[in-house]
Tab-separated table of C-alpha atoms in Angstrom:
chain	number	residue	atom	x	y	z
A	1	MET	CA	-0.003	0.002	-0.004
A	2	SER	CA	2.678	2.531	1.071
A	3	ASN	CA	6.437	2.733	1.523
A	4	VAL	CA	7.472	3.682	5.084
A	5	SER	CA	10.197	6.310	5.113
A	6	THR	CA	10.390	7.402	8.757
A	7	ILE	CA	8.903	6.415	12.115
A	8	PHE	CA	9.418	8.414	15.280
A	9	VAL	CA	7.897	8.906	18.731
A	10	PHE	CA	8.302	12.064	20.785
A	11	ASP	CA	7.140	13.508	24.104
A	12	VAL	CA	6.583	17.277	24.058
A	13	ASN	CA	6.713	17.401	27.868
A	14	ARG	CA	9.973	15.506	28.344
A	15	ALA	CA	12.898	17.660	29.499
A	16	PRO	CA	16.634	17.002	29.783
A	17	SER	CA	18.141	16.330	33.222
A	18	SER	CA	20.918	18.956	32.917
A	19	PRO	CA	20.205	22.291	34.746
A	20	ASN	CA	20.922	24.612	31.789
A	21	PRO	CA	20.208	22.615	28.629
A	22	THR	CA	20.929	23.858	25.140
A	23	ASP	CA	18.209	23.974	22.471
A	24	GLU	CA	19.684	20.829	20.932
A	25	GLU	CA	19.556	18.990	24.273
A	26	VAL	CA	15.912	20.019	24.721
A	27	GLN	CA	15.015	18.580	21.298
A	28	ASP	CA	17.027	15.397	21.883
A	29	ALA	CA	15.278	14.770	25.217
A	30	LYS	CA	11.855	14.884	23.562
A	31	LEU	CA	12.724	12.284	20.921
A	32	LEU	CA	11.955	8.856	22.366
A	33	TYR	CA	12.604	6.839	19.201
A	34	TYR	CA	13.591	7.413	15.570
A	35	TYR	CA	13.703	5.030	12.609
A	36	PRO	CA	15.868	4.555	10.623
A	37	ASP	CA	18.710	5.081	13.031
A	38	HIS	CA	21.292	5.972	10.349
A	39	ARG	CA	19.728	9.409	9.825
A	40	GLU	CA	21.901	12.360	10.873
A	41	VAL	CA	21.059	13.931	14.227
A	42	GLU	CA	20.328	17.310	12.590
A	43	GLU	CA	17.776	15.680	10.258
A	44	ARG	CA	16.056	14.076	13.234
A	45	ARG	CA	15.873	17.383	15.111
A	46	SER	CA	14.543	19.150	12.029
A	47	HIS	CA	11.876	16.515	11.506
A	48	LEU	CA	10.778	16.667	15.133
A	49	GLY	CA	10.802	20.470	15.126
A	50	LEU	CA	8.563	20.618	12.038
A	51	ILE	CA	5.874	18.378	13.499
A	52	GLU	CA	6.021	19.954	16.966
A	53	GLY	CA	5.808	23.423	15.387
A	54	LEU	CA	2.724	22.453	13.380
A	55	LEU	CA	1.060	21.090	16.532
A	56	VAL	CA	1.719	24.350	18.404
A	57	LEU	CA	0.627	26.500	15.446
A	58	LEU	CA	-2.621	24.635	14.928
A	59	ALA	CA	-3.429	24.692	18.654
A	60	SER	CA	-3.690	28.491	18.446
A	61	PHE	CA	-6.527	28.241	15.891
A	62	THR	CA	-8.521	25.150	16.818
A	63	LYS	CA	-8.917	22.466	19.484
A	64	HIS	CA	-8.471	19.815	16.787
A	65	LYS	CA	-4.954	18.428	16.409
A	66	ILE	CA	-3.223	17.901	13.073
A	67	ASP	CA	-3.160	14.259	12.043
A	68	PHE	CA	-2.349	14.391	8.331
A	69	LEU	CA	0.225	16.291	6.276
A	70	ARG	CA	0.801	15.751	2.574
A	71	THR	CA	3.607	17.154	0.412
A	72	LYS	CA	4.678	16.327	-3.120
A	73	LEU	CA	6.970	13.476	-2.052
A	74	PHE	CA	5.702	12.366	1.379
A	75	THR	CA	2.547	11.837	3.393
A	76	THR	CA	2.878	12.107	7.177
A	77	THR	CA	0.334	10.685	9.622
A	78	ILE	CA	0.411	11.899	13.245
A	79	SER	CA	-1.347	10.049	16.067
A	80	GLU	CA	-1.385	11.046	19.737
A	81	TRP	CA	-0.380	7.994	21.783
A	82	CYS	CA	-1.158	9.449	25.207
A	83	ASP	CA	-1.065	12.922	26.720
A	84	GLY	CA	1.852	14.745	25.063
A	85	ILE	CA	3.311	11.676	23.317
A	86	TYR	CA	2.929	11.332	19.543
A	87	LEU	CA	3.590	8.562	17.024
A	88	VAL	CA	4.568	9.911	13.605
A	89	VAL	CA	4.971	7.875	10.421
A	90	CYS	CA	6.146	9.326	7.116
A	91	PHE	CA	5.162	7.451	3.940
A	92	LYS	CA	6.814	7.987	0.576
A	93	ASN	CA	4.159	8.777	-2.019
A	94	GLU	CA	3.746	6.265	-4.808
A	95	GLU	CA	4.591	7.221	-8.367
A	96	ASN	CA	1.749	7.914	-10.782
A	97	SER	CA	1.092	4.406	-11.979
A	98	TRP	CA	-2.032	2.266	-11.837
A	99	ASN	CA	-2.400	-0.114	-8.917
A	100	GLU	CA	-5.204	-1.384	-6.723
A	101	MET	CA	-5.140	1.842	-4.688
A	102	ALA	CA	-5.707	3.996	-7.754
A	103	GLU	CA	-9.446	3.858	-7.103
A	104	TYR	CA	-9.035	5.676	-3.820
A	105	SER	CA	-8.457	9.330	-3.038
A	106	HIS	CA	-5.855	10.590	-0.605
A	107	HIS	CA	-8.649	10.730	1.966
A	108	TRP	CA	-9.017	6.942	1.951
A	109	LYS	CA	-5.255	6.411	2.019
A	110	HIS	CA	-5.106	8.682	5.036
A	111	TYR	CA	-7.879	6.682	6.693
A	112	MET	CA	-5.910	3.486	6.108
A	113	THR	CA	-2.681	4.853	7.579
A	114	LYS	CA	-4.586	6.093	10.646
A	115	VAL	CA	-5.884	2.558	11.160
A	116	VAL	CA	-2.321	1.206	10.922
A	117	LEU	CA	-1.081	3.646	13.582
A	118	GLU	CA	-4.014	2.977	15.918
A	119	ASN	CA	-3.404	-0.753	15.645
A	120	ALA	CA	0.315	-0.245	16.225
A	121	LYS	CA	-0.350	1.518	19.527
A	122	LYS	CA	-2.864	-1.095	20.699
A	123	LEU	CA	-0.688	-4.071	19.831
A	124	PHE	CA	2.469	-2.526	21.302
A	125	GLU	CA	0.708	-2.051	24.626
A	126	LEU	CA	-0.828	-5.526	24.375
A	127	LEU	CA	2.664	-7.037	24.120
A	128	HIS	CA	4.621	-4.622	26.332
A	129	GLY	CA	2.172	-2.772	28.583
A	130	PRO	CA	1.038	0.883	28.695
A	131	LEU	CA	3.701	3.191	27.262
A	132	ARG	CA	3.465	5.736	30.079
A	133	ASP	CA	3.945	2.975	32.668
A	134	LEU	CA	7.025	1.713	30.830
A	135	LEU	CA	8.597	5.164	30.807
A	136	ASN	CA	7.860	5.675	34.512
A	137	ALA	CA	8.671	2.169	35.726
A	138	SER	CA	9.781	2.253	39.377
A	139	ASP	CA	12.358	-0.533	39.050
A	140	GLY	CA	14.689	1.616	36.909
A	141	ASN	CA	15.788	5.200	36.388
A	142	ALA	CA	14.572	7.446	33.533
A	143	SER	CA	17.574	6.609	31.342
A	144	SER	CA	17.278	2.823	31.694
A	145	ASN	CA	13.486	2.966	31.242
A	146	LEU	CA	13.888	4.941	28.022
A	147	GLU	CA	16.490	2.497	26.716
A	148	SER	CA	14.133	-0.439	27.393
A	149	VAL	CA	11.291	1.354	25.605
A	150	ARG	CA	13.535	2.113	22.624
A	151	ARG	CA	14.469	-1.568	22.334
A	152	ALA	CA	10.772	-2.487	22.427
A	153	PHE	CA	9.996	0.153	19.767
A	154	GLU	CA	12.840	-1.088	17.569
A	155	ASP	CA	11.593	-4.665	17.819
A	156	PHE	CA	7.963	-3.813	17.086
A	157	LEU	CA	7.310	-0.550	15.217
A	158	PRO	CA	9.343	-0.990	11.977
A	159	SER	CA	8.338	-4.641	11.637
A	160	PHE	CA	4.620	-4.062	12.248
A	161	ILE	CA	4.112	-0.758	10.404
A	162	THR	CA	6.060	-1.720	7.277
A	163	LYS	CA	4.175	-5.026	7.080
A	164	ALA	CA	0.748	-3.521	7.838
A	165	ALA	CA	1.217	-0.602	5.429
A	166	GLY	CA	2.576	-2.831	2.694
A	167	ASP	CA	-0.151	-5.460	2.751
A	168	SER	CA	-2.479	-5.852	-0.194
A	169	PHE	CA	-5.396	-3.458	0.276
A	170	ASN	CA	-8.769	-4.707	1.511
A	171	ILE	CA	-11.060	-2.056	2.947
A	172	LEU	CA	-12.970	-4.656	5.011
A	173	ASN	CA	-9.839	-5.117	7.126
A	174	ALA	CA	-9.686	-1.384	7.793
A	175	TRP	CA	-12.805	-1.232	9.954
A	176	ASN	CA	-12.029	-1.385	13.648
A	177	ALA	CA	-14.108	-4.518	13.986
A	178	SER	CA	-13.935	-8.290	14.196
A	179	TYR	CA	-15.758	-10.696	11.928
A	180	LYS	CA	-18.776	-12.098	13.756
A	181	SER	CA	-19.709	-15.759	13.448
A	182	HIS	CA	-23.405	-16.322	12.703
A	183	ALA	CA	-23.639	-19.733	14.380
A	184	SER	CA	-26.825	-21.503	15.329
A	185	ALA	CA	-28.138	-21.168	18.880
A	186	LEU	CA	-27.306	-24.821	19.523
A	187	SER	CA	-23.681	-24.428	18.389
A	188	THR	CA	-23.266	-21.275	20.491
A	189	LEU	CA	-24.651	-23.123	23.518
A	190	ASP	CA	-22.230	-26.012	22.855
A	191	ALA	CA	-19.322	-23.520	22.824
A	192	GLN	CA	-20.473	-21.900	26.055
A	193	THR	CA	-20.857	-25.302	27.757
A	194	LEU	CA	-17.408	-26.445	26.643
A	195	ILE	CA	-15.652	-23.307	27.863
A	196	ALA	CA	-17.579	-23.383	31.176
A	197	ASP	CA	-16.401	-26.964	31.759
A	198	LEU	CA	-12.842	-26.009	30.772
A	199	CYS	CA	-12.724	-23.063	33.194
A	200	SER	CA	-14.091	-25.280	35.958
A	201	GLU	CA	-11.369	-27.888	35.270
A	202	PHE	CA	-8.448	-25.423	34.882
A	203	GLU	CA	-8.139	-22.499	37.291
A	204	ALA	CA	-5.292	-21.099	35.143
A	205	VAL	CA	-7.802	-20.053	32.439
A	206	HIS	CA	-8.686	-16.413	33.086
A	207	ASP	CA	-10.259	-15.315	29.775
A	208	TYR	CA	-10.875	-16.791	26.349
A	209	VAL	CA	-11.952	-16.145	22.763
A	210	PHE	CA	-13.455	-18.832	20.520
A	211	ILE	CA	-12.768	-18.189	16.819
A	212	HIS	CA	-14.185	-20.271	13.965
A	213	ASN	CA	-12.990	-19.695	10.405
A	214	LYS	CA	-11.563	-16.299	11.454
A	215	GLU	CA	-14.926	-15.245	12.934
A	216	VAL	CA	-15.535	-14.646	16.644
A	217	LEU	CA	-17.900	-17.258	18.061
A	218	HIS	CA	-17.711	-16.522	21.797
A	219	SER	CA	-15.543	-14.329	24.056
A	220	SER	CA	-15.242	-13.365	27.727
A	221	LEU	CA	-13.178	-10.241	27.017
A	222	ASP	CA	-14.458	-6.692	26.712
A	223	LEU	CA	-14.672	-5.410	23.143
A	224	ASP	CA	-11.479	-3.347	23.020
A	225	ASN	CA	-9.238	-6.115	24.409
A	226	MET	CA	-10.942	-8.740	22.260
A	227	LEU	CA	-10.315	-6.575	19.195
A	228	ALA	CA	-6.647	-6.162	20.115
A	229	LEU	CA	-6.185	-9.943	20.363
A	230	TYR	CA	-8.226	-10.468	17.190
A	231	THR	CA	-6.078	-7.969	15.299
A	232	TYR	CA	-2.893	-9.644	16.553
A	233	LEU	CA	-3.858	-13.246	15.863
A	234	ILE	CA	-6.293	-13.045	12.923
A	235	LYS	CA	-5.695	-9.853	10.955
A	236	HIS	CA	-1.909	-10.091	11.329
A	237	GLN	CA	-1.703	-13.845	11.985
A	238	GLY	CA	0.470	-13.380	15.053
A	239	SER	CA	3.292	-11.854	13.006
A	240	VAL	CA	3.949	-8.350	14.302
A	241	SER	CA	7.446	-8.460	15.735
A	242	GLU	CA	11.040	-9.378	14.916
A	243	ARG	CA	11.168	-11.677	17.952
A	244	GLN	CA	10.376	-15.242	16.963
A	245	GLU	CA	8.616	-16.054	20.238
A	246	LEU	CA	6.041	-13.322	19.462
A	247	ARG	CA	5.350	-14.651	15.961
A	248	MET	CA	2.828	-17.473	15.551
A	249	LYS	CA	3.946	-20.210	13.162
A	250	PRO	CA	1.373	-21.067	10.467
A	251	LEU	CA	-0.008	-24.587	10.499
A	252	ALA	CA	1.575	-27.036	8.088
A	253	ASP	CA	-0.631	-29.168	5.815
A	254	GLY	CA	-2.459	-31.720	7.937
A	255	GLU	CA	-1.661	-30.105	11.272
A	256	GLY	CA	-4.604	-29.558	13.616
A	257	VAL	CA	-6.918	-31.729	11.517
A	258	GLY	CA	-8.852	-34.331	13.514
A	259	GLU	CA	-7.140	-33.583	16.820
A	260	ALA	CA	-6.437	-30.621	19.060
A	261	HIS	CA	-3.121	-28.909	18.328
A	262	ILE	CA	-1.116	-26.344	20.362
A	263	MET	CA	-0.018	-23.472	18.137
A	264	LYS	CA	3.731	-22.917	18.074
A	265	SER	CA	5.869	-19.827	17.696
A	266	GLU	CA	8.484	-19.432	14.981
A	267	SER	CA	11.109	-20.311	17.606
A	268	GLY	CA	9.670	-23.841	17.674
A	269	ASP	CA	8.296	-23.651	21.214
A	270	ALA	CA	4.660	-23.320	22.187
A	271	PHE	CA	3.227	-19.958	21.197
A	272	SER	CA	2.784	-18.350	24.633
A	273	PRO	CA	3.809	-14.690	24.571
A	274	LYS	CA	3.161	-12.509	27.620
A	275	VAL	CA	0.339	-10.037	26.991
A	276	HIS	CA	-1.005	-7.167	29.080
A	277	ILE	CA	-4.772	-6.819	29.583
A	278	ASN	CA	-6.289	-4.225	31.966
A	279	GLY	CA	-3.049	-3.835	33.875
A	280	GLN	CA	-2.505	-7.589	34.333
A	281	ALA	CA	0.053	-9.820	32.629
A	282	TYR	CA	-1.036	-13.142	31.141
A	283	HIS	CA	0.410	-15.893	28.999
A	284	LEU	CA	-1.391	-16.154	25.675
A	285	GLY	CA	-2.023	-19.678	24.392
A	286	VAL	CA	-3.859	-20.996	21.324
A	287	VAL	CA	-5.298	-24.484	20.871
A	288	CYS	CA	-6.817	-25.300	17.462
A	289	MET	CA	-8.607	-28.018	15.582
A	290	GLY	CA	-9.492	-27.497	11.934
A	291	GLY	CA	-10.828	-23.961	11.601
A	292	LEU	CA	-11.671	-23.705	15.309
A	293	TYR	CA	-9.274	-21.732	17.511
A	294	LEU	CA	-9.518	-21.387	21.285
A	295	VAL	CA	-7.461	-18.377	22.431
A	296	LEU	CA	-6.672	-18.497	26.151
A	297	LEU	CA	-5.318	-15.993	28.677
A	298	LEU	CA	-3.511	-18.048	31.308
A	299	GLN	CA	-2.136	-17.278	34.752
A	300	CYS	CA	0.242	-20.106	35.616
A	301	ASP	CA	3.907	-20.920	36.205
A	302	ASP	CA	4.306	-23.847	33.775
A	303	VAL	CA	2.608	-22.711	30.551
A	304	MET	CA	3.616	-25.718	28.469
A	305	PHE	CA	2.286	-28.198	31.027
A	306	THR	CA	-0.977	-26.266	31.323
A	307	LEU	CA	-1.452	-26.042	27.545
A	308	SER	CA	-0.687	-29.756	27.138
A	309	SER	CA	-3.224	-30.647	29.828
A	310	ILE	CA	-5.858	-28.420	28.210
A	311	LYS	CA	-5.147	-29.997	24.833
A	312	GLU	CA	-5.650	-33.491	26.240
A	313	TYR	CA	-8.871	-32.406	27.929
A	314	LEU	CA	-10.288	-30.825	24.742
A	315	SER	CA	-9.382	-33.935	22.743
A	316	GLY	CA	-10.702	-36.451	25.251
A	317	THR	CA	-13.950	-35.022	26.571
A	318	PRO	CA	-17.076	-36.125	24.627
A	319	ASN	CA	-18.254	-32.532	24.136
A	320	GLY	CA	-14.748	-31.283	23.254
A	321	MET	CA	-13.427	-29.434	20.235
A	322	GLY	CA	-14.211	-32.262	17.839
A	323	ALA	CA	-17.908	-32.283	18.752
A	324	LEU	CA	-18.099	-28.494	18.613
A	325	LEU	CA	-16.351	-28.351	15.254
A	326	LYS	CA	-18.792	-30.909	13.869
A	327	SER	CA	-21.789	-28.850	14.963
A	328	LEU	CA	-20.222	-25.740	13.424
A	329	SER	CA	-19.363	-27.387	10.109
A	330	GLN	CA	-22.837	-27.225	8.548
A	331	PRO	CA	-22.476	-25.620	5.102
A	332	PRO	CA	-23.720	-22.016	5.053
A	333	VAL	CA	-26.654	-21.013	2.907
A	334	ALA	CA	-25.329	-19.979	-0.497
A	335	SER	CA	-26.110	-16.466	-1.648
A	336	LYS	CA	-25.321	-14.493	-4.770
A	337	LEU	CA	-25.955	-11.210	-2.928
A	338	ARG	CA	-23.120	-8.911	-1.983
A	339	THR	CA	-23.752	-7.404	1.431
A	340	VAL	CA	-21.850	-5.776	4.302
A	341	SER	CA	-23.272	-5.350	7.820
A	342	ILE	CA	-21.661	-3.371	10.637
A	343	ASN	CA	-22.658	-3.372	14.305
A	344	ALA	CA	-21.153	-0.407	16.180
A	345	VAL	CA	-22.431	-1.761	19.501
A	346	THR	CA	-20.552	-5.080	19.364
A	347	LYS	CA	-17.807	-3.795	17.020
A	348	THR	CA	-18.400	-6.587	14.532
A	349	ILE	CA	-18.570	-6.751	10.757
A	350	ARG	CA	-20.026	-9.341	8.396
A	351	SER	CA	-19.710	-9.562	4.616
A	352	VAL	CA	-21.161	-11.837	1.951
A	353	GLY	CA	-19.788	-11.971	-1.576
A	354	TYR	CA	-16.503	-10.171	-0.850
A	355	ASN	CA	-14.187	-13.109	-0.235
A	356	GLU	CA	-12.410	-12.388	-3.504
A	357	ILE	CA	-11.597	-8.691	-3.904
A	358	ASP	CA	-11.484	-7.760	-7.589
A	359	GLU	CA	-11.581	-4.328	-9.243
A	360	LYS	CA	-15.378	-4.203	-9.204
A	361	ALA	CA	-15.577	-5.206	-5.545
A	362	LEU	CA	-13.035	-2.524	-4.647
A	363	ARG	CA	-15.161	0.166	-6.253
A	364	GLU	CA	-18.291	-1.102	-4.460
A	365	LEU	CA	-16.484	-1.099	-1.113
A	366	GLN	CA	-15.284	2.429	-1.785
A	367	VAL	CA	-18.911	3.526	-2.110
A	368	ILE	CA	-19.880	1.622	1.043
A	369	ARG	CA	-17.059	3.193	3.018
A	370	GLY	CA	-18.148	6.639	1.811
A	371	ILE	CA	-21.744	6.063	2.896
A	372	HIS	CA	-20.526	4.756	6.266
A	373	HIS	CA	-18.450	7.895	6.786
A	374	LEU	CA	-21.475	10.054	5.939
A	375	ILE	CA	-23.698	8.082	8.332
A	376	GLU	CA	-21.130	8.475	11.120
A	377	SER	CA	-21.123	12.258	10.709
A	378	SER	CA	-24.932	12.583	10.281
A	379	LEU	CA	-26.292	9.757	12.425
A	380	GLU	CA	-29.352	11.612	13.684
A	381	VAL	CA	-30.393	12.622	10.170
A	382	ILE	CA	-29.742	9.616	7.943
A	383	THR	CA	-31.602	6.341	8.395
A	384	ARG	CA	-31.665	5.055	4.785
A	385	MET	CA	-29.724	5.885	1.621
A	386	HIS	CA	-29.690	4.709	-2.003
A	387	VAL	CA	-26.593	5.725	-3.939
A	388	ARG	CA	-26.178	5.315	-7.682
A	389	SER	CA	-22.713	4.977	-9.244
A	390	LYS	CA	-21.094	3.545	-12.350
A	391	GLN	CA	-21.123	0.170	-10.610
A	392	GLY	CA	-24.875	0.188	-10.041
A	393	TRP	CA	-26.758	0.914	-6.822
A	394	CYS	CA	-25.797	0.638	-3.159
A	395	SER	CA	-28.567	0.696	-0.561
A	396	ALA	CA	-27.921	1.339	3.127
A	397	GLN	CA	-29.984	1.489	6.277
A	398	VAL	CA	-28.969	2.307	9.880
A	399	SER	CA	-30.769	1.704	13.157
A	400	ASN	CA	-29.606	1.290	16.759
A	401	GLY	CA	-25.941	1.445	15.830
A	402	ARG	CA	-26.283	-1.222	13.137
A	403	GLU	CA	-25.794	-0.721	9.433
A	404	MET	CA	-26.688	-2.918	6.455
A	405	TYR	CA	-25.432	-2.400	2.896
A	406	LEU	CA	-26.703	-4.175	-0.227
A	407	THR	CA	-25.115	-3.669	-3.666
A	408	LEU	CA	-27.243	-4.078	-6.800
A	409	PRO	CA	-25.139	-4.280	-9.975
A	410	SER	CA	-27.747	-3.005	-12.435
A	411	GLU	CA	-27.366	0.697	-13.233
A	412	SER	CA	-30.644	0.777	-15.142
A	413	LEU	CA	-32.852	0.103	-12.093
A	414	SER	CA	-35.073	2.971	-10.998
A	415	LEU	CA	-35.028	4.339	-7.449
A	416	THR	CA	-38.445	2.775	-6.876
A	417	ASP	CA	-37.128	-0.622	-8.003
A	418	VAL	CA	-34.067	-0.326	-5.770
A	419	SER	CA	-36.092	0.692	-2.723
A	420	GLY	CA	-38.468	-2.213	-3.286
A	421	ALA	CA	-35.607	-4.694	-3.717
A	422	PHE	CA	-33.982	-3.485	-0.502
A	423	ASN	CA	-37.284	-3.763	1.422
A	424	GLU	CA	-37.690	-7.308	0.104
A	425	PHE	CA	-34.110	-8.133	1.086
A	426	VAL	CA	-34.650	-6.949	4.665
A	427	LYS	CA	-37.934	-8.846	4.903
A	428	THR	CA	-36.584	-12.091	3.407
A	429	PHE	CA	-33.142	-12.369	4.960
A	430	LEU	CA	-33.446	-10.377	8.160
A	431	GLY	CA	-37.035	-10.966	9.123
A	432	GLY	CA	-37.493	-7.332	10.056
A	433	ILE	CA	-35.576	-7.910	13.291
A	434	TYR	CA	-32.248	-6.382	12.286
A	435	PHE	CA	-33.487	-2.785	12.224
A	436	ILE	CA	-35.713	-2.904	15.321
């Protein structure tokens, strides 16, 4: 998507320890991290001074902070990490040649880079803890704390941001949402029963997320923490760091089929990185079978022994992962419709017909994203929209924080036809319940 040129983090409130610092020492104290490290010190100071100056200048005109700066060669995205601390990423603009992003304006590219930076902050703190706490850790002095934070930044930020910003573009992955599994009531009850029995058997299990075919089936976590884990394990497949123990190894052909399997890290050991949730540290473990993943937050001393015991339990109990997977494996109802639904309350997203993203699908999703942005900014005014484009029609309706989009490929349909088709769609597939 974009080429990363520079990444840096600075704290406008950080001051040098010397009693009479020079201007250069003041600037150097504010800079917590800079990538790439081969840049000259004067270039770093100049870069920091430009962004800090723009923040101060804009603050004198508006309460809104600058988050996007575009020049002929570079696009810079600025995101406030916490009070006074900013993450800045500079992207080199692509040359004027056709690619899959050519359908999108700079506005959508900016939206995408903002998503990358927001995910970077969430995942860094998931793996390392809150940034402010790391800088103010009581078991070290300011200098040693900063050095530890810089090592953590160096391990995570370049690896994650360059990978996330360079991935093939799919606007469905840009929404801050997880994919929601539409399982039957019986299958959901089976999952709840299995996890209740597991928690009763193993005190080490603190929280969990059940994921089936990359869709969330059941979770005990609050939405924000669930989304952070989902982004780490599903959207980025556990590959966000240079450290092998933080990278989840993909399953080989035949692995995890027919029996429970403990996911491994790229180091070869069990995948059990330490994660930080609501101020507590846990070991993260993943047990899978087929397309069913059980993500566990564990509090224990011997992680490998605990995961092995849980694996044996899930394989041996009659209502274990095998039985649950069987009840979930009923083929879904086929549909030729192309739809997207978004639930702002549960932060979930569901799509039908967009598994393969071609040029036509990209254009349709561009229209959907535009309507969604308009609904967000005019929620009390807009309840239904029908938008006509070169691709055909896109119908949308919003109610109680839930949105449904239906694309109709025929450009020749009248507005009356489109409205009638959308009403029929809601009645047939949603039973009128979705918009209540």
